[in-house]
Coordinates of C-alpha atoms and ligand atoms in Angstrom, one line a residue:
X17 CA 0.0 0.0 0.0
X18 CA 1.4 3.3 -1.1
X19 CA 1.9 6.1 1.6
X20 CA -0.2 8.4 -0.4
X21 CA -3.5 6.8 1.1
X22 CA -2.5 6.5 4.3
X23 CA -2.1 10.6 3.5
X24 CA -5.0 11.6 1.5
X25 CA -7.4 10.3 4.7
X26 CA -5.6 12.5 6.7
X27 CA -7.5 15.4 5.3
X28 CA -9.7 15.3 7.6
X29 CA -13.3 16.3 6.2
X30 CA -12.4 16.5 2.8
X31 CA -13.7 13.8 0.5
X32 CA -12.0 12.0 -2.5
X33 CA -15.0 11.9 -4.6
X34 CA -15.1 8.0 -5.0
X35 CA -17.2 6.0 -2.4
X36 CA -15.5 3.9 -0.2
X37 CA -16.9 0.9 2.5
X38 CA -16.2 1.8 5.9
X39 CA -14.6 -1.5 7.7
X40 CA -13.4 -1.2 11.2
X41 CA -11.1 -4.5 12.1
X42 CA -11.6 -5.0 15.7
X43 CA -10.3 -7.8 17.9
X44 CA -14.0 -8.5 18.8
X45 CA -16.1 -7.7 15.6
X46 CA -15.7 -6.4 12.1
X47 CA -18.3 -3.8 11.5
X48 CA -19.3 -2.7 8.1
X49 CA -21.0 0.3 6.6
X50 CA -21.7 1.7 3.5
X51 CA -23.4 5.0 2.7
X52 CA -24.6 7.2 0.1
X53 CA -24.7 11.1 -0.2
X54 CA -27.9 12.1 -1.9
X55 CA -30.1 15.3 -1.2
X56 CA -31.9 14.2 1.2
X57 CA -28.9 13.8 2.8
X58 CA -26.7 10.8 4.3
X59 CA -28.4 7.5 3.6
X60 CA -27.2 4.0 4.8
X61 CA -27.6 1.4 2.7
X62 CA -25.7 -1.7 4.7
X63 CA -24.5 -2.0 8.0
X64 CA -23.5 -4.8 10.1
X65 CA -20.8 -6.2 11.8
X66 CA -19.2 -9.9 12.1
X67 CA -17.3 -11.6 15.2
X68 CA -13.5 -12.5 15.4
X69 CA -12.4 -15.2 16.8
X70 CA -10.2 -14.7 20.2
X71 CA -6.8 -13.8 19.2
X72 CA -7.4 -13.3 15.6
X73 CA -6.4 -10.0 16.1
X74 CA -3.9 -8.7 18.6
X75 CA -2.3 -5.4 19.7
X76 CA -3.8 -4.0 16.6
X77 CA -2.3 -6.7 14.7
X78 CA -3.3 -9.6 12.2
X79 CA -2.0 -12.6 13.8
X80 CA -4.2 -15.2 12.0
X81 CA -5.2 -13.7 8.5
X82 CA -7.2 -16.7 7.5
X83 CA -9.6 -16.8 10.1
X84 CA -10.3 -13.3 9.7
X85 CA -10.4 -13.9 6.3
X86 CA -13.0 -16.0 6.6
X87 CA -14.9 -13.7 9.2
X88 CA -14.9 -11.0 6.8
X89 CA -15.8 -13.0 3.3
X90 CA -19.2 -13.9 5.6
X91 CA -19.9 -10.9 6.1
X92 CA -19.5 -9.6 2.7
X93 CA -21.2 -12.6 1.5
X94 CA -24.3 -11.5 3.9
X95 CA -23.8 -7.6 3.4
X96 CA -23.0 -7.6 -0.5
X97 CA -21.7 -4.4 -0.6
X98 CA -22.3 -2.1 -3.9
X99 CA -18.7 -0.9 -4.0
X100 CA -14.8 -2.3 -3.5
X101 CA -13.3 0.9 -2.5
X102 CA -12.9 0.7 0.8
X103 CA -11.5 2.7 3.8
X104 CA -10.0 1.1 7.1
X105 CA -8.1 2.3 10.2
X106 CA -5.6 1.4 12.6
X107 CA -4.4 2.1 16.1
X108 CA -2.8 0.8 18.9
X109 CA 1.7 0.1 19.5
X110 CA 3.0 0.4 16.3
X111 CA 0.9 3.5 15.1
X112 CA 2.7 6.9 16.6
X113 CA 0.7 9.5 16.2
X114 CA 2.0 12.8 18.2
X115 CA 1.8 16.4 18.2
X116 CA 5.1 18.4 16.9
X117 CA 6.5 21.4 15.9
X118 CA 8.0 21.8 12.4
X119 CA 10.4 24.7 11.1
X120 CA 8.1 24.5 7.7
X121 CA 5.1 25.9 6.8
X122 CA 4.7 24.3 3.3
X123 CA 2.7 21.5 3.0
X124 CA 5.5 20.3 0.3
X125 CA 8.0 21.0 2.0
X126 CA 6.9 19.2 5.3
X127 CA 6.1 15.7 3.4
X128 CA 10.4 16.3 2.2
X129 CA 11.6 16.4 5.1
X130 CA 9.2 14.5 7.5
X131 CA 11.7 11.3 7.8
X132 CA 14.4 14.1 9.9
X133 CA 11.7 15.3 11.8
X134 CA 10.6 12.0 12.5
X135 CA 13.8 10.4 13.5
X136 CA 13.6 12.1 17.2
X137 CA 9.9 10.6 17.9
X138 CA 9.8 7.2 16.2
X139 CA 10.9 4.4 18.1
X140 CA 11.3 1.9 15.4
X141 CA 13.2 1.6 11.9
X142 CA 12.1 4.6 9.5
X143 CA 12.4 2.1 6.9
X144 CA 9.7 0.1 8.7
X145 CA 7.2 2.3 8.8
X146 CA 5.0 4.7 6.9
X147 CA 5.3 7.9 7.3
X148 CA 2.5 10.7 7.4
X149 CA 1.3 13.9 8.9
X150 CA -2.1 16.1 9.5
X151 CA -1.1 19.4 9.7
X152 CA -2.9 21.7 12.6
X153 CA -2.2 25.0 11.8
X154 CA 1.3 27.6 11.0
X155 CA 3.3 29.1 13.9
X156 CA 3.5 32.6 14.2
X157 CA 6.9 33.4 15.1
X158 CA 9.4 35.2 13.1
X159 CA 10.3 31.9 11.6
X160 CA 8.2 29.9 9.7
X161 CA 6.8 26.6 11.2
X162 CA 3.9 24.8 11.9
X163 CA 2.0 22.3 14.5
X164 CA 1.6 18.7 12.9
X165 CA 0.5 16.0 13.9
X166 CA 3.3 13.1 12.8
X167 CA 1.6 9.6 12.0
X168 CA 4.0 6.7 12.0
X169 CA 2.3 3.3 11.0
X170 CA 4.6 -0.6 11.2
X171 CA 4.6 -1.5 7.6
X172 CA 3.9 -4.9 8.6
X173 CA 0.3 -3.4 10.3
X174 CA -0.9 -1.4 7.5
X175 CA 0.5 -4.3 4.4
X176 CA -1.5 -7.1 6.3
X177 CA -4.3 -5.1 6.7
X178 CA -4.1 -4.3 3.1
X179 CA -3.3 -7.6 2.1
X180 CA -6.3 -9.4 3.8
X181 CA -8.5 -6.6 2.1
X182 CA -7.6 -7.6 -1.2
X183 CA -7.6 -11.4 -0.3
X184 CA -11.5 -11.0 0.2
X185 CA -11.6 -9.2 -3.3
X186 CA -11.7 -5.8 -1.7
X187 CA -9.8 -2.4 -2.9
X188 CA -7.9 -0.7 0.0
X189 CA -8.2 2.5 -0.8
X190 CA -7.7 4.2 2.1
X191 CA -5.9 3.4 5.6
X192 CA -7.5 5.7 8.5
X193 CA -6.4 6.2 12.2
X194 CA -8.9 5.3 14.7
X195 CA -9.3 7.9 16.6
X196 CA -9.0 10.6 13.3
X197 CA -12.1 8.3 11.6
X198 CA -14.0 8.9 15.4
X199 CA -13.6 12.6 15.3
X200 CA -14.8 12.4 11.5
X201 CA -17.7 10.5 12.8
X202 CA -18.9 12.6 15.3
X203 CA -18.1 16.2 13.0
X204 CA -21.1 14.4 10.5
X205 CA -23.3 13.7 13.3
X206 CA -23.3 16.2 15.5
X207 CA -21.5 19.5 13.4
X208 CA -18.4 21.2 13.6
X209 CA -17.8 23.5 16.7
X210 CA -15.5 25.7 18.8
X211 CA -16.9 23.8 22.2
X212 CA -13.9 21.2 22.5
X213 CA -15.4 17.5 22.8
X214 CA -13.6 14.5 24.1
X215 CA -14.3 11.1 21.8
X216 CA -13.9 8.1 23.7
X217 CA -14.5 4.6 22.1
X218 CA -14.2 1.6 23.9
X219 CA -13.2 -1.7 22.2
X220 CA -12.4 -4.9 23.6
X221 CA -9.1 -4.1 24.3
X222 CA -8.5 -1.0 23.6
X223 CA -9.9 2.3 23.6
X224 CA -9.5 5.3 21.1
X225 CA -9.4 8.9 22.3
X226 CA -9.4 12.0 20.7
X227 CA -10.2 15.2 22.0
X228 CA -11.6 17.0 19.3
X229 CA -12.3 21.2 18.6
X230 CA -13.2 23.2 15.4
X231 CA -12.3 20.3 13.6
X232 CA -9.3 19.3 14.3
X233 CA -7.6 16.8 17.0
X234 CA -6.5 18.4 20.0
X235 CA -4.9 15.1 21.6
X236 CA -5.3 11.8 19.7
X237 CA -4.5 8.6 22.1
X238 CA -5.4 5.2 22.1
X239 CA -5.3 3.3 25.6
X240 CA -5.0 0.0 27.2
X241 CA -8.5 -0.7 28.3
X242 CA -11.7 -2.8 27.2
X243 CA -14.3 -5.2 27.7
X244 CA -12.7 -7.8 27.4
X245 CA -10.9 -6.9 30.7
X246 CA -14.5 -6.6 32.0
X247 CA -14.7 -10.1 30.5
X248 CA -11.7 -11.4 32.7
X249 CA -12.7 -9.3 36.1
X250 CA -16.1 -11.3 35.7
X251 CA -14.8 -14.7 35.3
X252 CA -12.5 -14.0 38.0
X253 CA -15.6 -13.1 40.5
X254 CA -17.3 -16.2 39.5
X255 CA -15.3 -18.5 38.1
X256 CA -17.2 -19.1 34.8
X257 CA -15.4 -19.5 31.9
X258 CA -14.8 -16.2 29.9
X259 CA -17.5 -17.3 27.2
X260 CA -19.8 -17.8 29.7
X261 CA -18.6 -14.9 31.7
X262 CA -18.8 -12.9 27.9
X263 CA -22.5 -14.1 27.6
X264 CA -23.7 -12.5 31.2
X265 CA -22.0 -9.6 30.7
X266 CA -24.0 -9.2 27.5
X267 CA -27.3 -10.9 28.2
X268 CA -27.6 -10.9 32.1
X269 CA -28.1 -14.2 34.3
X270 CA -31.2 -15.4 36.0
X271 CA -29.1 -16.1 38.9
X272 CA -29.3 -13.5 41.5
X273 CA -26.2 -14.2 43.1
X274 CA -24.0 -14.4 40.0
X275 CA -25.4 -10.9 39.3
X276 CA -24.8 -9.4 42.3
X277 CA -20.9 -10.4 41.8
X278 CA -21.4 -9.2 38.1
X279 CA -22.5 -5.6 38.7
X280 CA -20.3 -5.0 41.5
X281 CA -17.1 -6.0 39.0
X282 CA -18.9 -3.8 36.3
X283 CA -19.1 -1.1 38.9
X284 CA -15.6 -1.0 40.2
X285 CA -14.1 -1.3 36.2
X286 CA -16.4 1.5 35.0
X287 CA -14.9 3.4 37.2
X288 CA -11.5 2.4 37.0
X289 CA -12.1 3.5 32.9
X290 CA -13.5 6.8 34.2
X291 CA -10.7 7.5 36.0
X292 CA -8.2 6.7 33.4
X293 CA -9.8 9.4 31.3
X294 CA -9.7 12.0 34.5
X295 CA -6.2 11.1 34.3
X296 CA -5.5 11.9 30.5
X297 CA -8.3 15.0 30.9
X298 CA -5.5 16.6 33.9
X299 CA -3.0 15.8 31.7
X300 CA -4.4 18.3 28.5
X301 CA -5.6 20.5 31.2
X302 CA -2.1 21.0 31.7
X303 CA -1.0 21.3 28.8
X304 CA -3.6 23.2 26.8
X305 CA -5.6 26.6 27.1
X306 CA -9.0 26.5 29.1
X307 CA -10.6 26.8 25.8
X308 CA -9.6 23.5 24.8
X309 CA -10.9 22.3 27.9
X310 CA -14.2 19.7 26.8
X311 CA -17.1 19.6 29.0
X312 CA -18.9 17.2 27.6
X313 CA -17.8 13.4 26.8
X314 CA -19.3 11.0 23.8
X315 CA -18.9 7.2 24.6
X316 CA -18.7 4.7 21.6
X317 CA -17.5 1.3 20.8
X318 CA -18.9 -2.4 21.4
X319 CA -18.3 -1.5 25.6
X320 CA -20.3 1.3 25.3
X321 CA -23.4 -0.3 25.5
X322 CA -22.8 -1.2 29.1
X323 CA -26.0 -0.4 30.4
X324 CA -25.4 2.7 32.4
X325 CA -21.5 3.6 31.9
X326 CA -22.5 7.1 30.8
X327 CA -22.9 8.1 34.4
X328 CA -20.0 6.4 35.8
X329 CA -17.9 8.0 33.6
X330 CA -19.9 11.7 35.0
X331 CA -19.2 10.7 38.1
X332 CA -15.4 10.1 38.0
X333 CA -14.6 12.9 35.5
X334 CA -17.1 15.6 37.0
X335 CA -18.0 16.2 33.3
X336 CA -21.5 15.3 31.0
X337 CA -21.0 12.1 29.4
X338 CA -23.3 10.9 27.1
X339 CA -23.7 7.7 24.1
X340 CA -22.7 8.8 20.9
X341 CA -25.1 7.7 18.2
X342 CA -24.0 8.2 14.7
X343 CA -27.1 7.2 13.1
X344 CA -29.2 10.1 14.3
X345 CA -29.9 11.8 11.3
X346 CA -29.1 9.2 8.9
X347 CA -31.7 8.0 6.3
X348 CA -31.8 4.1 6.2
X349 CA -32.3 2.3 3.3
X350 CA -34.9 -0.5 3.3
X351 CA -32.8 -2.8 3.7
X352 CA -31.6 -1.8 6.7
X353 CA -33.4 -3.3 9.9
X354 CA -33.7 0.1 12.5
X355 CA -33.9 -1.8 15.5
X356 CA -30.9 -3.8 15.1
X357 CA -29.4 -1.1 13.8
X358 CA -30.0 1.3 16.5
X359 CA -28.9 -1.3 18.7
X360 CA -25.0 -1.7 17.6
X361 CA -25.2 1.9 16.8
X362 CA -22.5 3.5 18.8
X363 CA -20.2 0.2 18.1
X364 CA -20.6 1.6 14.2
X365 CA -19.0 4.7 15.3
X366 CA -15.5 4.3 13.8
X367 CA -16.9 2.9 10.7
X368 CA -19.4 5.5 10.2
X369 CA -16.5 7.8 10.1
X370 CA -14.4 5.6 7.9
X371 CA -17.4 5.2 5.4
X372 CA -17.6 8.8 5.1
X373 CA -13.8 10.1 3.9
X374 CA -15.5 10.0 0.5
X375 CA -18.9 8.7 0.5
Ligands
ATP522 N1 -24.4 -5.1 25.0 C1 -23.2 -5.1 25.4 N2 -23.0 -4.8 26.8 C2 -21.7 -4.8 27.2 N3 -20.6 -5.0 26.5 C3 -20.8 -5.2 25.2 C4 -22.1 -5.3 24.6 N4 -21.9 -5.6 23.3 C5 -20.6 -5.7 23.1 N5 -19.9 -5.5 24.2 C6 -18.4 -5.5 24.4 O1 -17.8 -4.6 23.6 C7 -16.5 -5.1 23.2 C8 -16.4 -5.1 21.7 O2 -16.6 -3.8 21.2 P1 -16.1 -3.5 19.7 O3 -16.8 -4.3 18.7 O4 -16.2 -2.0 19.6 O5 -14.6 -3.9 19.8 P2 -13.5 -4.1 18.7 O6 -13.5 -2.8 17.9 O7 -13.6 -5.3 18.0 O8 -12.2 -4.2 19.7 P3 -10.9 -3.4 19.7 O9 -11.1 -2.0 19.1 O10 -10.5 -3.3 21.2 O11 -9.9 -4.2 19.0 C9 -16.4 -6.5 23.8 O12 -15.6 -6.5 24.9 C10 -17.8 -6.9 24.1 O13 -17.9 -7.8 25.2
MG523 MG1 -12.5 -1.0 18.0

């Protein structure tokens, strides 16, 4: 995969013209989207999403491409998705992406010299990565220079995810970062503005941050924390088996005692999440001007659906967190089935955002 799409989805807003297929690889799920732009505005025509098998994917890499493989031709099979295009995203280890200051101002001249900039903040090979960089805005000193943000991606993470792409018969087209395709999400849903918001999907095993104002990423992170932890501190309280444990977490237990043991551990880890993001909110506090401060917080991702982890995460941050739907003003198609729809909707987050770069 050339370099060039890992840049031209770094735009931000700013569409390609060609429609792509939003596909979010997850550890837990694939999800799936495809939309269409007409005048009466953003219509989605399919949606769904697909389980992985345990392991399939891990620390935002493919370890077992045929399995996933397999996940993915099923869900394309079921899906049949109008177009090949697509657009996909990555996170996690071996993505870097951090905010620095450059002596250039040029657009041109950054991409040049981008691999002596990045020597100082990449801790791996140059040659084994991809190199890229959203660009935030010029310095106003009496040199020139700007505020970037540098994106270094593992060859081996963007070329497999490229590779099992085209295995299923798909185009990669474009290669996202999470939490970029998360900010994009929310910008469609919910419109552009100067009240800073902070973006927090939760995964399975990890979760994507982004701290978003005006449009652009104030502090793009991804952390070490999901429900599959949840998962673990369950079967730990009861001893079940983390399938089992997996399926009450989900779907509840008639068993009053098992329950009682299962909301106290969802208690104590919703709160452990919330304080995490205190912890990262200080730390932007500290470094950033009180009107990049948010005030409000928008939960996505499969762990988001834990049934009242909006107010935990209030309660530990002292700010108003809320569910991010994506779907709000979206048009379905007939296809599409509302109610299972609404029901997965904030896990569709990322792809939503994915789906749009040029839909
Ligand atoms: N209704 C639900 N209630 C609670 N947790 C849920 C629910 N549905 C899914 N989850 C949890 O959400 C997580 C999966 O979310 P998601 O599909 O967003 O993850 P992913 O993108 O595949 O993972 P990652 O990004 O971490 O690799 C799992 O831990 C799963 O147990
Ligand atoms: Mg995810």
């Amino acid at each position: 995969m050339k370099l060039s799409s890992l840049s031209s989805s770094l735009k931000g807003f700013k569409r390609s013209g060609h429609a792509v297929v939003g596909i979010d690889i997850g550890s837990y799920s694939i999800k799936l989207l495809e939309l269409a732009v007409t005048n009466k505005g953003v219509v989605l025509k399919k949606a769904g999403r697909a389980l992985v098998p345990r392991g399939a994917v891990e620390d935002g890499l493919i370890a077992d491409h045929k399995a996933l493989a397999g996940v993915l031709m099923a869900l394309l099979a079921n899906l049949q998705p109008s177009i090949k295009r697509t657009a996909t995203s990555i996170s996690g280890y071996s993505v870097i992406v951090k905010k620095i200051v450059v002596p250039y101002d040029d657009d041109k001249d950054i991409a040049e010299n981008l691999d002596i900039e990045a020597e100082n903040y990449v801790p791996f090979e140059l040659t084994d990565v991809y190199l890229d960089f959203y660009k935030l805005g010029s310095i106003e000193t009496e040199q020139n220079g700007s505020e970037i943000f540098l994106v270094a991606a593992k060859r081996e993470i963007v070329d497999g995810y490229a590779a099992l792409l085209q295995d299923t018969g798909l185009s990669p087209s474009i290669v996202d970062i999470d939490a970029f395709a998360l900010g994009n999400a929310f910008e469609r849903a919910k419109g552009v503005t100067d009240k800073p918001v902070c973006l927090v999907d939760i995964g399975a095993n990890k979760t994507n941050l982004n701290i978003i104002r005006n449009g652009a990423p104030l502090l793009a992170k991804d952390i070490v924390m999901g429900g599959s932890q949840l998962t673990e501190a369950i079967k730990d309280a009861t001893g079940l088996k983390f399938e089992e444990a997996e399926k009450i977490k989900i779907s509840g237990s008639k068993d009053m005692g098992v329950m009682g043991k299962v909301s106290g551990v969802v208690n104590e880890i919703c709160s452990q999440w919330g304080v995490e993001i205190k912890k990262i909110m200080e730390f932007h506090q500290a470094n950033s001007a009180e009107y990049d401060w948010p005030e409000r917080i928008f939960l996505s991702g499969g762990s988001s659906l834990i049934k009242g982890i909006e107010k935990k995460f209030s309660d530990e941050t002292g700010l108003d967190a809320f569910i991010f739907n994506p779907f709000k003003d979206v048009v379905f198609d007939k296809a599409i089935d509302p109610e299972y729809i609404f029901s997965i909707a904030p896990q569709m987050a990322i792809s939503f955002g994915l789906a749009l770069r040029s839909a």
